[in-house]
Amino acid sequence: MTRVDAARLQRDLETLGAIGRHPGGGITRTAFSAEDAEARQWYQRECEKAGLDLELDGLGNMFVSIPGASGEVAGVWSGSHLDTVPNGGAYDGALGAVAALECLRRIRELGISTERPVRAVVFSDEEGNYGSLLGSLGLRAGYTAQQLGQLTGRDGDRLVDALAAWPWASGSPAETRLGESALAAFVELHIEQGPKLEASATDIGVVSSIVCLGGARLSFVGQADHAGTTPMLSRSDALVAASDFIARIPELAMAVSPNCVATCGFTHVHPGAANVVPGEVECSLDFRDPDLAVIEKLGRDLEAMARMTAERHGVTLLWAPSVTVPPVPMHGLVQRAVADAADELGLSRTSIASGAGHDSQNMAHLAPTGMIFVPSVGGRSHSPAEFTAWSDVTNGANVLLATVLRLAGRQPVSGRER
Amino acid sequence: MTRVDAARLQRDLETLGAIGRHPGGGITRTAFSAEDAEARQWYQRECEKAGLDLELDGLGNMFVSIPGASGEVAGVWSGSHLDTVPNGGAYDGALGAVAALECLRRIRELGISTERPVRAVVFSDEEGNYGSLLGSLGLRAGYTAQQLGQLTGRDGDRLVDALAAWPWASGSPAETRLGESALAAFVELHIEQGPKLEASATDIGVVSSIVCLGGARLSFVGQADHAGTTPMLSRSDALVAASDFIARIPELAMAVSPNCVATCGFTHVHPGAANVVPGEVECSLDFRDPDLAVIEKLGRDLEAMARMTAERHGVTLLWAPSVTVPPVPMHGLVQRAVADAADELGLSRTSIASGAGHDSQNMAHLAPTGMIFVPSVGGRSHSPAEFTAWSDVTNGANVLLATVLRLAGRQPVSGRER
């Protein structure tokens, strides 16, 4: 079987992992930052060294192809992203982006012919510095100029200004929407970012779906009072109420479904002084499950518990639900191709739902799409502790290459193959 | 009986209350700000108009006396502060500062003679922009130049720079410590900042003590993980643990003592993103009671509960206790004078502990000290909702004047009194 160049892939991940790395070990390569630019420059040079063609679009998505490949026939694409969360790790996004490039290099240097052209893609701003899954959502649905004008980054700068100064963008950011005919299939290699593959000592996760995502913003509104002079029974303490709610989230979630997760990721306490009884607490809620019905029940149950808790503490609840992102099933054709590739390579595999969002959930609206997961040590991700063994990196890339070749229709070996 | 000029006092509070007031109703007149300067300038002009002498010290404390009063004899002082918390109210500090000035004006214009000289004082930075009770602590204990060099304001600026540019300071800030012989007694009029006087329909609170203050900074340290990919049972969620603790604080406090209060005023959640399981949560703790033994038990019980809660949630607890500020009893002599003054004026009174800290707690280390409280509507303070009825303002100022005259030894009425 055709394999990737494992040493080259490792070298690439090490080189890329040094870009934006802090002394503390974490990597900050947020979208359209100087560090993202350095990563794009490195990626562009690697494409040039490998004799591959690089195209850009108006949102900074990058498309790599083998010279001479037909643009008429719908292609098989693979890719991921080069940007990271602040203080993130070296594998999330990077693995899938570099492995897709490695697949293209391998196909070109071995002179492999495929019925459909194979492309590698780097999506812009997957981690949502300006907008979550920014680049792939642009390919799927497009943005109006007005929508783009409203997007700002963590630092308050405007996306349109960032794009205007970005060397790896070309054309109008509002005109990135992809015709359905361009794409025959999409497959993305990614680290699991959870503990399940490692815990079950499984090499490869064949992703069945990207889970359904629900969320809300809550505010518990009580009354700010002097912490020294206001008797306990005279208080409307918003933080005590919010805390009573947050402490009960895990139990509620596990009662609804053993697979779901529910998280309060932040609280903002106002006025937030040691000697003032908190008058208002804002909280985030993020809950996920493969099943839309479970998400709907979680939303109802969490809201009911929040209302009861607020009432019990004599404070007011403001509940603002976020838009529910429905689950995105991975296509059976691609799941089958991934499973067969793993079997051929003698790797153990299991079906697994992705708890995280990925660019694949946008690509799935355009063509049959699937994902390949490899184990994350300790399930750690979005953290400097993110780690995947080189053997798993290589396994994942080999499964990706075999999957892409299956989906693209590898031609019988010709004399040109070296 | 001699009374204050209620109309003038009301006008003064209205004039002062317009300085630093936002359109939303709150007042921001933090120490050594432009708004504090405007208030000091107004105060200085009022002293000049009333023919009173104004002296300054190196920390910006202001001392007002009647011309010709002996500096040799230990005096009876009254006063409070002109600075506010951010977005505070019009009475906290202002009432006591303006009423003390009114007492001096009244004594001078009525030609009242006292055995001991009467002084009004404005303390610097009571609300702790640079240091809590900054000015009065300087009078009580002094600061070394090194200590002063380390104090910075909310905006990060250095106290020594602020003082160097402050027109109402004179001499070295390190040389403000007051000799014990300067002071015969101190009395401060203040709003209660709590709901007890209003709830019991009592005119005057004779303050028995300033409560003991305990505190701590806690950190619950778990592990930051992806909120979508980390199963509920694999998490070490620092916010769930912290919330479980905070929600139980009121019950624990009320079990220790019906009079005590305990507050978590802020939490800081790290990393604080909606889609990341919180890895660390810092919390403040502030607990108060008139009895030092109760504070010590509260400290022990809160720490034990925090440790148990952390253990139950599989996270680590870091507990850093703050220095305990012991209770400061008000002097029986001054309490007696306040009570007698209230009785003479036909006002109802009750003994009450102060849950808030005041400059009086520093002055109590220098001379017999007491405080007079008047009702706060709804117990609201440190808030634009802070409000005290004009009748209560007048009652408090009349009790202050009568108390000061008792303590200073009013001379028999002479022909000079108008």
PDB file of N, CA and C in Angstrom, chain A residues 276-325:
ATOM      1  N   VAL A 276     -18.454  43.916  47.877  1.00  0.00           N
ATOM      2  CA  VAL A 276     -19.791  44.235  47.373  1.00  0.00           C
ATOM      3  C   VAL A 276     -20.532  42.937  47.042  1.00  0.00           C
ATOM      4  N   VAL A 277     -21.757  42.796  47.556  1.00  0.00           N
ATOM      5  CA  VAL A 277     -22.601  41.655  47.210  1.00  0.00           C
ATOM      6  C   VAL A 277     -22.883  41.718  45.705  1.00  0.00           C
ATOM      7  N   PRO A 278     -22.581  40.629  44.961  1.00  0.00           N
ATOM      8  CA  PRO A 278     -22.761  40.687  43.508  1.00  0.00           C
ATOM      9  C   PRO A 278     -24.201  40.990  43.102  1.00  0.00           C
ATOM     10  N   GLY A 279     -24.354  41.966  42.202  1.00  0.00           N
ATOM     11  CA  GLY A 279     -25.677  42.372  41.753  1.00  0.00           C
ATOM     12  C   GLY A 279     -26.110  41.673  40.477  1.00  0.00           C
ATOM     13  N   GLU A 280     -25.142  41.239  39.655  1.00  0.00           N
ATOM     14  CA  GLU A 280     -25.493  40.573  38.415  1.00  0.00           C
ATOM     15  C   GLU A 280     -24.378  39.618  38.005  1.00  0.00           C
ATOM     16  N   VAL A 281     -24.780  38.446  37.532  1.00  0.00           N
ATOM     17  CA  VAL A 281     -23.805  37.472  37.031  1.00  0.00           C
ATOM     18  C   VAL A 281     -24.282  36.984  35.674  1.00  0.00           C
ATOM     19  N   GLU A 282     -23.432  37.143  34.663  1.00  0.00           N
ATOM     20  CA  GLU A 282     -23.686  36.582  33.338  1.00  0.00           C
ATOM     21  C   GLU A 282     -22.968  35.239  33.239  1.00  0.00           C
ATOM     22  N   CYS A 283     -23.602  34.262  32.618  1.00  0.00           N
ATOM     23  CA  CYS A 283     -22.997  32.934  32.441  1.00  0.00           C
ATOM     24  C   CYS A 283     -23.188  32.484  30.994  1.00  0.00           C
ATOM     25  N   SER A 284     -22.229  31.709  30.519  1.00  0.00           N
ATOM     26  CA  SER A 284     -22.369  31.037  29.232  1.00  0.00           C
ATOM     27  C   SER A 284     -22.847  29.611  29.459  1.00  0.00           C
ATOM     28  N   LEU A 285     -23.556  29.063  28.485  1.00  0.00           N
ATOM     29  CA  LEU A 285     -23.931  27.643  28.518  1.00  0.00           C
ATOM     30  C   LEU A 285     -23.661  27.051  27.136  1.00  0.00           C
ATOM     31  N   ASP A 286     -23.046  25.884  27.122  1.00  0.00           N
ATOM     32  CA  ASP A 286     -22.699  25.164  25.893  1.00  0.00           C
ATOM     33  C   ASP A 286     -23.075  23.714  26.166  1.00  0.00           C
ATOM     34  N   PHE A 287     -23.988  23.149  25.337  1.00  0.00           N
ATOM     35  CA  PHE A 287     -24.348  21.742  25.557  1.00  0.00           C
ATOM     36  C   PHE A 287     -24.448  21.018  24.235  1.00  0.00           C
ATOM     37  N   ARG A 288     -24.004  19.755  24.229  1.00  0.00           N
ATOM     38  CA  ARG A 288     -23.843  19.026  22.967  1.00  0.00           C
ATOM     39  C   ARG A 288     -24.261  17.570  23.129  1.00  0.00           C
ATOM     40  N   ASP A 289     -24.772  17.024  22.049  1.00  0.00           N
ATOM     41  CA  ASP A 289     -25.152  15.615  21.997  1.00  0.00           C
ATOM     42  C   ASP A 289     -25.339  15.259  20.530  1.00  0.00           C
ATOM     43  N   PRO A 290     -25.127  13.999  20.152  1.00  0.00           N
ATOM     44  CA  PRO A 290     -25.374  13.639  18.752  1.00  0.00           C
ATOM     45  C   PRO A 290     -26.843  13.788  18.343  1.00  0.00           C
ATOM     46  N   ASP A 291     -27.743  13.820  19.315  1.00  0.00           N
ATOM     47  CA  ASP A 291     -29.180  13.747  19.017  1.00  0.00           C
ATOM     48  C   ASP A 291     -29.851  15.107  19.262  1.00  0.00           C
ATOM     49  N   LEU A 292     -30.480  15.656  18.230  1.00  0.00           N
ATOM     50  CA  LEU A 292     -31.152  16.954  18.337  1.00  0.00           C
ATOM     51  C   LEU A 292     -32.214  16.956  19.439  1.00  0.00           C
ATOM     52  N   ALA A 293     -32.925  15.842  19.591  1.00  0.00           N
ATOM     53  CA  ALA A 293     -33.982  15.779  20.609  1.00  0.00           C
ATOM     54  C   ALA A 293     -33.389  15.911  22.013  1.00  0.00           C
ATOM     55  N   VAL A 294     -32.211  15.351  22.201  1.00  0.00           N
ATOM     56  CA  VAL A 294     -31.549  15.469  23.504  1.00  0.00           C
ATOM     57  C   VAL A 294     -31.159  16.929  23.765  1.00  0.00           C
ATOM     58  N   ILE A 295     -30.659  17.608  22.725  1.00  0.00           N
ATOM     59  CA  ILE A 295     -30.289  19.028  22.873  1.00  0.00           C
ATOM     60  C   ILE A 295     -31.509  19.854  23.248  1.00  0.00           C
ATOM     61  N   GLU A 296     -32.627  19.559  22.602  1.00  0.00           N
ATOM     62  CA  GLU A 296     -33.841  20.325  22.906  1.00  0.00           C
ATOM     63  C   GLU A 296     -34.286  20.088  24.344  1.00  0.00           C
ATOM     64  N   LYS A 297     -34.182  18.836  24.794  1.00  0.00           N
ATOM     65  CA  LYS A 297     -34.552  18.538  26.179  1.00  0.00           C
ATOM     66  C   LYS A 297     -33.570  19.195  27.153  1.00  0.00           C
ATOM     67  N   LEU A 298     -32.285  19.149  26.814  1.00  0.00           N
ATOM     68  CA  LEU A 298     -31.286  19.805  27.675  1.00  0.00           C
ATOM     69  C   LEU A 298     -31.596  21.294  27.803  1.00  0.00           C
ATOM     70  N   GLY A 299     -31.905  21.940  26.691  1.00  0.00           N
ATOM     71  CA  GLY A 299     -32.220  23.364  26.720  1.00  0.00           C
ATOM     72  C   GLY A 299     -33.410  23.651  27.620  1.00  0.00           C
ATOM     73  N   ARG A 300     -34.470  22.834  27.468  1.00  0.00           N
ATOM     74  CA  ARG A 300     -35.669  23.038  28.296  1.00  0.00           C
ATOM     75  C   ARG A 300     -35.365  22.806  29.776  1.00  0.00           C
ATOM     76  N   ASP A 301     -34.652  21.705  30.078  1.00  0.00           N
ATOM     77  CA  ASP A 301     -34.389  21.362  31.479  1.00  0.00           C
ATOM     78  C   ASP A 301     -33.449  22.365  32.147  1.00  0.00           C
ATOM     79  N   LEU A 302     -32.430  22.824  31.394  1.00  0.00           N
ATOM     80  CA  LEU A 302     -31.501  23.808  31.969  1.00  0.00           C
ATOM     81  C   LEU A 302     -32.221  25.119  32.249  1.00  0.00           C
ATOM     82  N   GLU A 303     -33.071  25.540  31.321  1.00  0.00           N
ATOM     83  CA  GLU A 303     -33.802  26.786  31.537  1.00  0.00           C
ATOM     84  C   GLU A 303     -34.737  26.663  32.739  1.00  0.00           C
ATOM     85  N   ALA A 304     -35.426  25.530  32.829  1.00  0.00           N
ATOM     86  CA  ALA A 304     -36.350  25.343  33.963  1.00  0.00           C
ATOM     87  C   ALA A 304     -35.590  25.366  35.283  1.00  0.00           C
ATOM     88  N   MET A 305     -34.426  24.704  35.305  1.00  0.00           N
ATOM     89  CA  MET A 305     -33.634  24.688  36.546  1.00  0.00           C
ATOM     90  C   MET A 305     -33.136  26.093  36.871  1.00  0.00           C
ATOM     91  N   ALA A 306     -32.724  26.839  35.855  1.00  0.00           N
ATOM     92  CA  ALA A 306     -32.239  28.204  36.096  1.00  0.00           C
ATOM     93  C   ALA A 306     -33.354  29.080  36.658  1.00  0.00           C
ATOM     94  N   ARG A 307     -34.568  28.927  36.101  1.00  0.00           N
ATOM     95  CA  ARG A 307     -35.702  29.736  36.576  1.00  0.00           C
ATOM     96  C   ARG A 307     -36.054  29.386  38.022  1.00  0.00           C
ATOM     97  N   MET A 308     -36.074  28.089  38.319  1.00  0.00           N
ATOM     98  CA  MET A 308     -36.383  27.664  39.691  1.00  0.00           C
ATOM     99  C   MET A 308     -35.330  28.176  40.669  1.00  0.00           C
ATOM    100  N   THR A 309     -34.076  28.085  40.258  1.00  0.00           N
ATOM    101  CA  THR A 309     -32.977  28.516  41.131  1.00  0.00           C
ATOM    102  C   THR A 309     -33.055  30.021  41.377  1.00  0.00           C
ATOM    103  N   ALA A 310     -33.307  30.784  40.324  1.00  0.00           N
ATOM    104  CA  ALA A 310     -33.423  32.241  40.470  1.00  0.00           C
ATOM    105  C   ALA A 310     -34.548  32.586  41.436  1.00  0.00           C
ATOM    106  N   GLU A 311     -35.681  31.912  41.259  1.00  0.00           N
ATOM    107  CA  GLU A 311     -36.835  32.189  42.117  1.00  0.00           C
ATOM    108  C   GLU A 311     -36.511  31.885  43.586  1.00  0.00           C
ATOM    109  N   ARG A 312     -35.870  30.742  43.784  1.00  0.00           N
ATOM    110  CA  ARG A 312     -35.521  30.334  45.149  1.00  0.00           C
ATOM    111  C   ARG A 312     -34.632  31.373  45.829  1.00  0.00           C
ATOM    112  N   HIS A 313     -33.786  32.058  45.036  1.00  0.00           N
ATOM    113  CA  HIS A 313     -32.859  33.025  45.622  1.00  0.00           C
ATOM    114  C   HIS A 313     -33.364  34.462  45.510  1.00  0.00           C
ATOM    115  N   GLY A 314     -34.591  34.631  45.016  1.00  0.00           N
ATOM    116  CA  GLY A 314     -35.145  35.994  44.946  1.00  0.00           C
ATOM    117  C   GLY A 314     -34.419  36.893  43.957  1.00  0.00           C
ATOM    118  N   VAL A 315     -33.909  36.309  42.873  1.00  0.00           N
ATOM    119  CA  VAL A 315     -33.280  37.125  41.838  1.00  0.00           C
ATOM    120  C   VAL A 315     -34.015  36.877  40.523  1.00  0.00           C
ATOM    121  N   THR A 316     -33.729  37.705  39.528  1.00  0.00           N
ATOM    122  CA  THR A 316     -34.390  37.611  38.223  1.00  0.00           C
ATOM    123  C   THR A 316     -33.487  36.864  37.250  1.00  0.00           C
ATOM    124  N   LEU A 317     -34.091  36.037  36.406  1.00  0.00           N
ATOM    125  CA  LEU A 317     -33.311  35.327  35.384  1.00  0.00           C
ATOM    126  C   LEU A 317     -33.592  35.912  34.011  1.00  0.00           C
ATOM    127  N   LEU A 318     -32.526  36.216  33.272  1.00  0.00           N
ATOM    128  CA  LEU A 318     -32.642  36.528  31.846  1.00  0.00           C
ATOM    129  C   LEU A 318     -32.018  35.363  31.088  1.00  0.00           C
ATOM    130  N   TRP A 319     -32.768  34.783  30.169  1.00  0.00           N
ATOM    131  CA  TRP A 319     -32.317  33.589  29.438  1.00  0.00           C
ATOM    132  C   TRP A 319     -32.376  33.897  27.947  1.00  0.00           C
ATOM    133  N   ALA A 320     -31.223  33.879  27.295  1.00  0.00           N
ATOM    134  CA  ALA A 320     -31.169  34.153  25.855  1.00  0.00           C
ATOM    135  C   ALA A 320     -30.570  32.930  25.164  1.00  0.00           C
ATOM    136  N   PRO A 321     -31.434  32.095  24.538  1.00  0.00           N
ATOM    137  CA  PRO A 321     -30.904  30.900  23.889  1.00  0.00           C
ATOM    138  C   PRO A 321     -30.104  31.277  22.634  1.00  0.00           C
ATOM    139  N   SER A 322     -29.054  30.518  22.361  1.00  0.00           N
ATOM    140  CA  SER A 322     -28.316  30.688  21.108  1.00  0.00           C
ATOM    141  C   SER A 322     -28.993  29.825  20.050  1.00  0.00           C
ATOM    142  N   VAL A 323     -28.640  30.083  18.792  1.00  0.00           N
ATOM    143  CA  VAL A 323     -29.157  29.243  17.711  1.00  0.00           C
ATOM    144  C   VAL A 323     -28.609  27.821  17.890  1.00  0.00           C
ATOM    145  N   THR A 324     -29.479  26.824  17.801  1.00  0.00           N
ATOM    146  CA  THR A 324     -29.051  25.438  17.895  1.00  0.00           C
ATOM    147  C   THR A 324     -28.439  24.998  16.560  1.00  0.00           C
ATOM    148  N   VAL A 325     -27.214  24.468  16.641  1.00  0.00           N
ATOM    149  CA  VAL A 325     -26.569  23.945  15.438  1.00  0.00           C
ATOM    150  C   VAL A 325     -26.910  22.460  15.360  1.00  0.00           C
TER     151      VAL A 325
END
